C-alpha cells in the first residue's frame, strides 16, 4: 500500500527535495482513578490526532496497548498513559491541549513533551518557545535544551510535579542521520515493499515475538509500529539522500543487552551520525565507527533522568558540495 | 563608547537570552571601466547599508580601501570591489539589489553571496531559498550547500560567469563556537573596554601594522575592522554563554604561515568547535585539540575553489542540560 506522507516539510530548490524529519513527541500519564485511556475509543483518538493535522492509517492491539500508525507518526495508548510521536509540520501541542481538556488537573500525573533539533524552523507552524508558552497556560512546567544549538540537540518540556516512575519504566530513542550502504540505497529506491524492509531491518531478530504494523510511503519513507505485551517499538524512516533520518524508539530495557538492538540498527543503516536519548536507562552502544562528541545527563523533577549522547564519524577525505540550484 | 546591537536575533525564554550570529556576506567585483566604488561616497554606502536595516557607526580609510564598521556588521570598499558582512535579521540581499541597480549588467564581474547555518531560521526575515530566488531575478547564479544541514554548514550563491581572480586573491574565514577560558569570560563580563579586548586578542602580534577600528556593544559584543594597504581583517564577537560565536575573516594569504593567525585566535578563545572557510587558499591549522569532522572542496564556476572544514572537540564527561524555563 502506498501513501503520500502528509506531515513532512518539503523544501524544493529546483531538483533538491529537502525533507526534515522534525519530530515531536509527548508522553502523558494519568492517575489510576482517571478513565481508562483505551476505553475512550478510536473516535476520540481520531479527533485528537486530527487536531495536529495527522490521520490514523491503521492500528494493532493486544491486551495491554493499542498502537496506531499515523501519517509519518505513531500513537500508543495503554490504560493510563499514552505516547504520541509526530513529524513534519504537525502541531502536536494542539493534540496535547485537546487531551488535557477532558481530564481534571489532578488526574494528570506526568506530561513530557520533546522536540528535536530543526534546521528549517521557518517551515514549522510553531517554535518550541511558542509551544511551551502555549502549554504553560495549562500547567506549570520546566524546559531544557540538551545538546548545543549549533549541532544535534533535544528540547524537553515537562510538568514540574513529583512523579515516581516504575522501576522498569525506560525509554530509549535512537536518531540516525545520513544513512549509507545497501539498505539505505534500497530505502531510497522506488517500488519498495514492506516485507523486504522488514527483512532488511531484521525485525525477526531484533524484535522477536513482536507484532508488526507498517507502511511504505510514496515515493519513499517507511513507518513501523511493533507491540509485544506492554512493550512497543516504533521506527520512522525519511531516506532522502541529502537529509536522511531514521528514528527508532522503544520502552524495552536495553541495558542488559548493551543496546544490542541499537548496535544492529546502526550496523544495518550505517548512519554517519546518531543520537541516543534515554529516560532512566543508561545506553551502552558499541560505537566502534563513531566518536562520542557530546553527552548530557539531567535528573528531571518529574522523576526521570534524561540522557543525551551525540555520536559522529569524521570525514577523512574532502567531499563535494551539495548543489542546490 | 557603548551601543546596543541592532541586527541581532534575540530569543528570550525567561532568563535565557539567545543571540544568533546569523551572518550573511556578499562580495562583488565590478569591471575596470565601471565607476570607482570608493568615489560613490559615503552617502551612497549609507543608503545601501540602510536598505538592509544596518547603520554605519564609524569608518577608517587608507590609499586602497574604505572600511565601515556597521551595527554588528562590516563593509569594505575598494576601487572595484566591495565586501559586506551583516548579521542578525539584516536582509543583505536587499542591499545587493540596491547596489546592482546602478550598474550595467556587463559591468558586474562577480557576485558571491554566502549565508551561514542558522538554528532559529524562523526568526529570520528571509530564508536562503528566498534570498536566491530574489537574486535569481537579477542574474543567473548557482547555489551550493557546504556541510550537512544537521551540523555546521555554509550556503553560497554566486553569479555563474567565468571570472579569473588575481593570483593573490584569497579569503579565509574562521567561525568559532562556544568560546571558553579567561578571554571568553572577560568578553561576557560587564564594563569591557576596547583597548583591553585588543590586548587580549593580541592584535599587535597577529595583525602587525594594521589600523584598527572597533566597537564594544552593550551589554556585550564586539566588532573590529582592520586595514593595511589592500588587506583587511574583521572580527565580530557575540559572547553569550549558551550560543557564543566569534567570526574572523581576512584576505591575507595565510598559507605560508600555516594559518598562524587562526591558530593564535583558537588558542586565545578556546572554541569547542570551529569552521574554516576559504576561497583559493588551503588552510592548514594546527588543531591539536580538535578533530576534523567534515571537509568539503568545491571548484566554483566563478573562478574560486571554496573549501569548508568543520572541527569539533569531544565531550569527555557528561554536562548538565541548559535550563530554558
XYZ file of C-alpha atoms in Angstrom, chain A residues 8-212:
205
model
C 6.528 16.289 6.004
C 8.372 19.528 5.460
C 9.278 19.820 1.818
C 11.642 22.452 0.591
C 12.290 22.439 -3.084
C 15.063 24.377 -4.777
C 14.703 23.045 -8.274
C 15.904 19.457 -8.066
C 16.696 19.223 -4.413
C 13.891 17.915 -2.283
C 14.561 18.642 1.307
C 12.597 16.629 3.821
C 13.058 17.238 7.510
C 12.009 14.575 9.965
C 11.291 17.232 12.581
C 9.922 15.003 15.286
C 7.866 15.981 18.272
C 6.780 13.611 20.997
C 4.540 13.643 24.009
C 4.075 11.122 26.790
C 1.268 11.583 29.309
C 0.425 9.543 32.399
C -2.948 9.819 34.104
C -3.963 8.636 37.580
C -5.373 5.171 38.291
C -8.727 6.795 39.204
C -8.916 8.547 35.817
C -10.910 6.922 32.996
C -9.079 4.205 31.063
C -7.493 5.820 28.042
C -8.157 2.749 25.879
C -11.860 2.964 26.722
C -12.003 6.452 25.199
C -12.120 4.553 21.894
C -10.808 5.178 18.423
C -13.175 8.116 17.628
C -11.625 10.094 20.496
C -8.085 9.358 19.345
C -9.015 10.132 15.741
C -10.192 13.539 16.867
C -7.084 14.138 18.963
C -4.833 13.113 16.116
C -6.768 15.320 13.667
C -6.142 18.312 15.946
C -2.494 18.247 14.885
C -3.274 17.519 11.225
C -2.410 13.815 11.329
C -4.649 10.875 10.430
C -4.825 7.258 11.592
C -3.718 4.869 8.845
C -4.108 1.556 10.680
C -3.830 0.011 14.107
C -2.930 -3.122 16.029
C -3.826 -4.055 19.599
C -3.037 -6.512 22.327
C -4.112 -6.946 25.959
C -2.069 -4.009 27.125
C -1.877 -1.455 24.347
C -3.472 -0.001 21.190
C -0.896 1.068 18.602
C -1.992 3.471 15.875
C 0.109 4.129 12.807
C -0.402 7.724 11.709
C 0.720 9.675 8.656
C 4.515 9.650 9.422
C 3.694 9.368 13.099
C 2.700 6.924 15.830
C 0.385 6.745 18.816
C 0.492 4.128 21.575
C -2.306 4.015 24.128
C -2.190 1.988 27.352
C -4.796 2.047 30.125
C -3.304 5.033 31.907
C -0.723 6.529 29.645
C -0.069 7.286 26.012
C 2.897 8.141 23.780
C 2.435 10.100 20.569
C 5.165 10.925 18.052
C 4.579 13.222 15.115
C 6.788 14.732 12.494
C 6.853 17.368 9.753
C 4.746 20.463 10.427
C 2.271 18.768 12.748
C 1.244 20.858 15.758
C 1.456 18.213 18.434
C 0.945 20.735 21.186
C -2.661 21.215 19.994
C -3.304 17.498 20.466
C -1.882 17.686 23.981
C -4.280 20.501 24.822
C -7.230 18.577 23.335
C -6.305 15.640 25.546
C -5.921 17.708 28.688
C -9.350 19.287 28.212
C -11.125 16.097 29.225
C -9.229 15.478 32.472
C -9.156 17.102 35.867
C -5.852 18.769 36.606
C -5.013 16.375 39.454
C -5.673 13.360 37.236
C -2.662 14.278 35.073
C 0.401 12.812 36.761
C 3.065 13.401 34.136
C 3.420 15.264 30.831
C 6.696 15.111 28.900
C 6.903 16.988 25.618
C 10.023 16.654 23.427
C 11.064 18.327 20.232
C 14.215 17.541 18.297
C 16.568 19.961 16.563
C 15.192 21.573 13.427
C 17.188 23.111 10.616
C 14.381 24.733 8.716
C 12.474 26.069 11.688
C 10.905 28.765 9.487
C 8.896 25.967 7.822
C 7.363 24.909 11.141
C 3.990 26.201 12.291
C 5.305 26.953 15.765
C 8.626 27.210 17.566
C 9.492 25.284 20.717
C 9.301 28.590 22.629
C 5.762 29.115 21.322
C 4.829 25.503 22.134
C 5.888 25.819 25.735
C 4.231 29.227 26.125
C 1.030 27.583 24.956
C 1.396 24.589 27.305
C 2.411 26.806 30.182
C -1.099 28.325 30.166
C -2.468 24.900 31.157
C 0.210 23.664 33.528
C 3.375 24.585 35.359
C 6.364 23.090 33.579
C 10.096 23.413 33.124
C 12.073 23.281 29.874
C 15.586 22.197 28.974
C 17.785 22.062 25.921
C 20.083 19.017 25.799
C 22.958 19.491 23.391
C 24.192 22.631 21.693
C 22.079 24.700 19.363
C 24.618 24.526 16.516
C 24.593 20.755 16.383
C 22.200 17.979 17.438
C 20.051 18.782 20.432
C 16.753 17.892 22.010
C 14.263 20.169 23.730
C 12.171 18.899 26.606
C 9.317 20.496 28.499
C 7.711 18.589 31.344
C 5.136 19.072 34.051
C 7.018 20.185 37.138
C 5.335 17.745 39.539
C 6.906 14.915 41.512
C 6.257 11.561 39.884
C 7.739 8.160 40.651
C 8.173 6.032 37.521
C 8.010 2.244 37.842
C 11.362 0.501 38.207
C 11.015 -0.936 34.702
C 9.942 2.337 33.074
C 12.601 3.018 30.436
C 12.605 4.803 27.109
C 15.389 4.585 24.559
C 15.433 6.688 21.392
C 17.922 6.253 18.540
C 18.061 9.075 15.969
C 20.182 8.243 12.926
C 21.364 10.774 10.319
C 22.833 10.307 6.832
C 22.261 6.599 6.404
C 24.542 4.829 3.924
C 25.106 1.428 2.382
C 22.910 -1.119 0.592
C 19.903 -0.906 2.914
C 19.930 2.916 2.707
C 20.086 2.624 -1.083
C 17.100 0.261 -1.104
C 15.143 2.655 1.126
C 15.776 5.437 -1.407
C 14.722 3.333 -4.372
C 11.318 3.134 -5.986
C 8.949 0.202 -5.740
C 9.821 -0.865 -2.228
C 7.682 -3.269 -0.298
C 7.161 -3.577 3.427
C 8.183 -7.223 3.644
C 11.606 -6.511 2.108
C 12.153 -3.645 4.549
C 11.183 -5.905 7.472
C 13.686 -8.479 6.263
C 16.475 -5.936 5.699
C 15.907 -4.473 9.163
C 15.967 -7.976 10.597
C 12.935 -7.305 12.801
C 12.507 -11.029 13.477
C 15.873 -10.985 15.162
C 15.798 -7.612 16.898
C 12.136 -7.636 17.924
C 11.348 -11.344 18.446
C 7.705 -12.098 19.126
C 6.543 -8.555 18.343
C 3.500 -7.949 16.163
C 4.474 -5.537 13.379
